[in-house]
Amino acid sequence: MAGSERAVPGPGSRAWNDRARRVIPGGVDSPVRAYRAVGGEPVVIARGSGARVVDVDGNEYLDFVMSWGPLVLGHAHPAVVAAVREAAGRGLTFGAPCPAEAELAERVVAAYPGLEQVRFVSSGTEATMSAVRLARGATGRDLVVKFSGCYHGHADHLLVAAGSGLATFGHPSSAGVPEAFASRTAVLPLDDETAVRDLFAARGGEIAAVIVEPVPANHGLLPQRREFLAALREETSRHGALLVFDEVITGFRLGPGGAAQRLGIVPDLATFGKVIGGGMPVGAFGGRRDLMRHLAPEGPVYQAGTLSGNPVAMAAGLATLAVLEREDGWSRLEALGRALEDRLRPVLAATDPPARLVRVGSLFWLDLGGKDRAPRRAEEIPGSVSGRYAGIFRRLLARGVMLAPSALEVGFLSLAHDEADLERLAEALAGALDEPGVQKR
Ligand SMILES: *Cc1c(COP(=O)(O)O)cnc(C)c1O
């Protein structure tokens, strides 16, 4: 099928999109799936296996979205599917403790630096929302600091955008978020320790927590200088605030100890999602026992969930981590990432303006900004990347290669991808860049 082109989406996808749009806003349950950033309408997926998905028209795609991160082993990995079947056969949910919760918690605690206890929730959004509440409850302070370009899910206090000032308070990035909530969140630029130190000098005693994606991967891929993250550790410790690493993407993907282990920086609290649930709805947040004991029923910070620690979801997470450990998954993912970089570098360098692959482990991003170094802040990515990316995205899709439908979203490798898949991506990309509308040198 390589090289052949087809019209996507096909009639089957179009029909399902029509039906869905009548009863679901925009036809989707998460906005980026609607393809607004790349034009057209989404292909509707019927099934997936390994590194491939098949749409309802029978078109197969080599997938680099991988459900936006959870599928570190690929689609429908046999060990995960077997674990889910077995758990489902014993009952879907009990609303009472089950062994798998303690087992997965033990693994997470053993793997992640500084973590002594963890609590499971059902999404990354819940994890960060709960971690922020815990940080506020434990410190008795209100202010939360986040960084422009970092995404922490859609809880009110974290759905806040930077304004034009250096440290801005109170700009909800969604309708329906009260100014009063947003005013309790400060937004700073990434890569700027001075802004952090200035804010702590002015208001350090009011700050409950600094939350950051240690490898920001939701607005392009913006690897940070270690000194910047170390400054966050230093300032929070000095002022009695908590450092929260949002490892929803990076946790158990960059390694068993996530970005914290890679960087050698231990946060006070960490949040997880995506990989930890192996494709089922799971999130988690954790930290030292002296912080976690503030949570109900031991302490006054309330947090709960009917389906939290769900036995089927826990089984998927456990099976996923077991395969990663058994198959030396993390070093294989790193090797795959390196191989991708080797293959794509010459292809991207040949375009004008030159494009670049930004990669951390098995996360990658096409930097189309044409600048002489990879961006470290959201503000360094020019708006022009969107149009350029849309054309590339559509040509790749027509060639059977699926990237994320937005210039600002990262790609994901899994253990199901092999060298031939990487070669296929490189070839398809070379072809897509060659076509009219995408300048090549
Ligand atoms: C995906 C993501 C979230 C939100 O997780 P959901 O499961 O989509 O609610 C939070 N933080 C980061 C860093 C993420 O990538």
PDB file of N, CA, C and O and ligand atoms in Angstrom, residues 123-125 151-153 213 218 246 248-249 274, ligand 1:
ATOM      1  N   SER A 123      -8.604   9.935  35.169  1.00  0.00           N
ATOM      2  CA  SER A 123      -8.045  10.686  34.033  1.00  0.00           C
ATOM      3  C   SER A 123      -6.894  11.546  34.515  1.00  0.00           C
ATOM      4  O   SER A 123      -6.730  11.779  35.724  1.00  0.00           O
ATOM      5  N   GLY A 124      -6.132  12.048  33.556  1.00  0.00           N
ATOM      6  CA  GLY A 124      -5.051  12.965  33.882  1.00  0.00           C
ATOM      7  C   GLY A 124      -5.584  14.269  34.462  1.00  0.00           C
ATOM      8  O   GLY A 124      -4.985  14.851  35.362  1.00  0.00           O
ATOM      9  N   THR A 125      -6.708  14.722  33.934  1.00  0.00           N
ATOM     10  CA  THR A 125      -7.328  15.948  34.443  1.00  0.00           C
ATOM     11  C   THR A 125      -7.633  15.828  35.931  1.00  0.00           C
ATOM     12  O   THR A 125      -7.331  16.716  36.732  1.00  0.00           O
ATOM     13  N   TYR A 151       0.127  21.999  29.418  1.00  0.00           N
ATOM     14  CA  TYR A 151      -1.277  21.610  29.552  1.00  0.00           C
ATOM     15  C   TYR A 151      -1.386  20.623  30.699  1.00  0.00           C
ATOM     16  O   TYR A 151      -0.598  19.684  30.806  1.00  0.00           O
ATOM     17  N   HIS A 152      -2.349  20.879  31.556  1.00  0.00           N
ATOM     18  CA  HIS A 152      -2.529  19.991  32.716  1.00  0.00           C
ATOM     19  C   HIS A 152      -3.953  19.469  32.798  1.00  0.00           C
ATOM     20  O   HIS A 152      -4.476  19.246  33.883  1.00  0.00           O
ATOM     21  N   GLY A 153      -4.591  19.283  31.651  1.00  0.00           N
ATOM     22  CA  GLY A 153      -5.980  18.862  31.676  1.00  0.00           C
ATOM     23  C   GLY A 153      -6.886  20.078  31.768  1.00  0.00           C
ATOM     24  O   GLY A 153      -6.423  21.218  31.703  1.00  0.00           O
ATOM     25  N   GLU A 213       5.032  20.525  33.324  1.00  0.00           N
ATOM     26  CA  GLU A 213       5.383  19.305  32.610  1.00  0.00           C
ATOM     27  C   GLU A 213       6.906  19.339  32.513  1.00  0.00           C
ATOM     28  O   GLU A 213       7.455  20.206  31.842  1.00  0.00           O
ATOM     29  N   ASN A 218       2.762  19.383  25.141  1.00  0.00           N
ATOM     30  CA  ASN A 218       1.395  19.673  24.717  1.00  0.00           C
ATOM     31  C   ASN A 218       1.288  20.947  23.893  1.00  0.00           C
ATOM     32  O   ASN A 218       0.188  21.408  23.587  1.00  0.00           O
ATOM     33  N   ASP A 246       3.934  17.247  36.367  1.00  0.00           N
ATOM     34  CA  ASP A 246       2.838  16.606  35.641  1.00  0.00           C
ATOM     35  C   ASP A 246       3.463  15.644  34.640  1.00  0.00           C
ATOM     36  O   ASP A 246       3.932  16.035  33.577  1.00  0.00           O
ATOM     37  N   VAL A 248       1.871  13.108  33.201  1.00  0.00           N
ATOM     38  CA  VAL A 248       0.787  12.349  32.572  1.00  0.00           C
ATOM     39  C   VAL A 248       1.248  11.763  31.226  1.00  0.00           C
ATOM     40  O   VAL A 248       0.909  10.627  30.893  1.00  0.00           O
ATOM     41  N   ILE A 249       2.041  12.519  30.474  1.00  0.00           N
ATOM     42  CA  ILE A 249       2.590  11.968  29.227  1.00  0.00           C
ATOM     43  C   ILE A 249       3.888  11.208  29.469  1.00  0.00           C
ATOM     44  O   ILE A 249       4.112  10.120  28.940  1.00  0.00           O
ATOM     45  N   LYS A 274      -2.445   8.303  31.063  1.00  0.00           N
ATOM     46  CA  LYS A 274      -1.992   7.697  29.815  1.00  0.00           C
ATOM     47  C   LYS A 274      -1.321   6.322  30.021  1.00  0.00           C
ATOM     48  O   LYS A 274      -2.032   5.364  30.276  1.00  0.00           O
TER      49      LYS A 274
HETATM   50  C1  LIG B   1      -3.144  14.421  28.574  1.00  0.00           C
HETATM   51  C2  LIG B   1      -2.600  15.271  29.668  1.00  0.00           C
HETATM   52  C3  LIG B   1      -3.384  15.666  30.769  1.00  0.00           C
HETATM   53  C4  LIG B   1      -4.852  15.386  30.853  1.00  0.00           C
HETATM   54  O1  LIG B   1      -5.124  14.028  30.898  1.00  0.00           O
HETATM   55  P1  LIG B   1      -6.592  13.521  30.461  1.00  0.00           P
HETATM   56  O2  LIG B   1      -6.543  12.059  30.756  1.00  0.00           O
HETATM   57  O3  LIG B   1      -6.743  13.865  29.024  1.00  0.00           O
HETATM   58  O4  LIG B   1      -7.560  14.237  31.333  1.00  0.00           O
HETATM   59  C5  LIG B   1      -2.778  16.349  31.794  1.00  0.00           C
HETATM   60  N1  LIG B   1      -1.465  16.662  31.748  1.00  0.00           N
HETATM   61  C6  LIG B   1      -0.692  16.315  30.712  1.00  0.00           C
HETATM   62  C7  LIG B   1       0.753  16.662  30.721  1.00  0.00           C
HETATM   63  C8  LIG B   1      -1.242  15.633  29.625  1.00  0.00           C
HETATM   64  O5  LIG B   1      -0.473  15.330  28.569  1.00  0.00           O
END
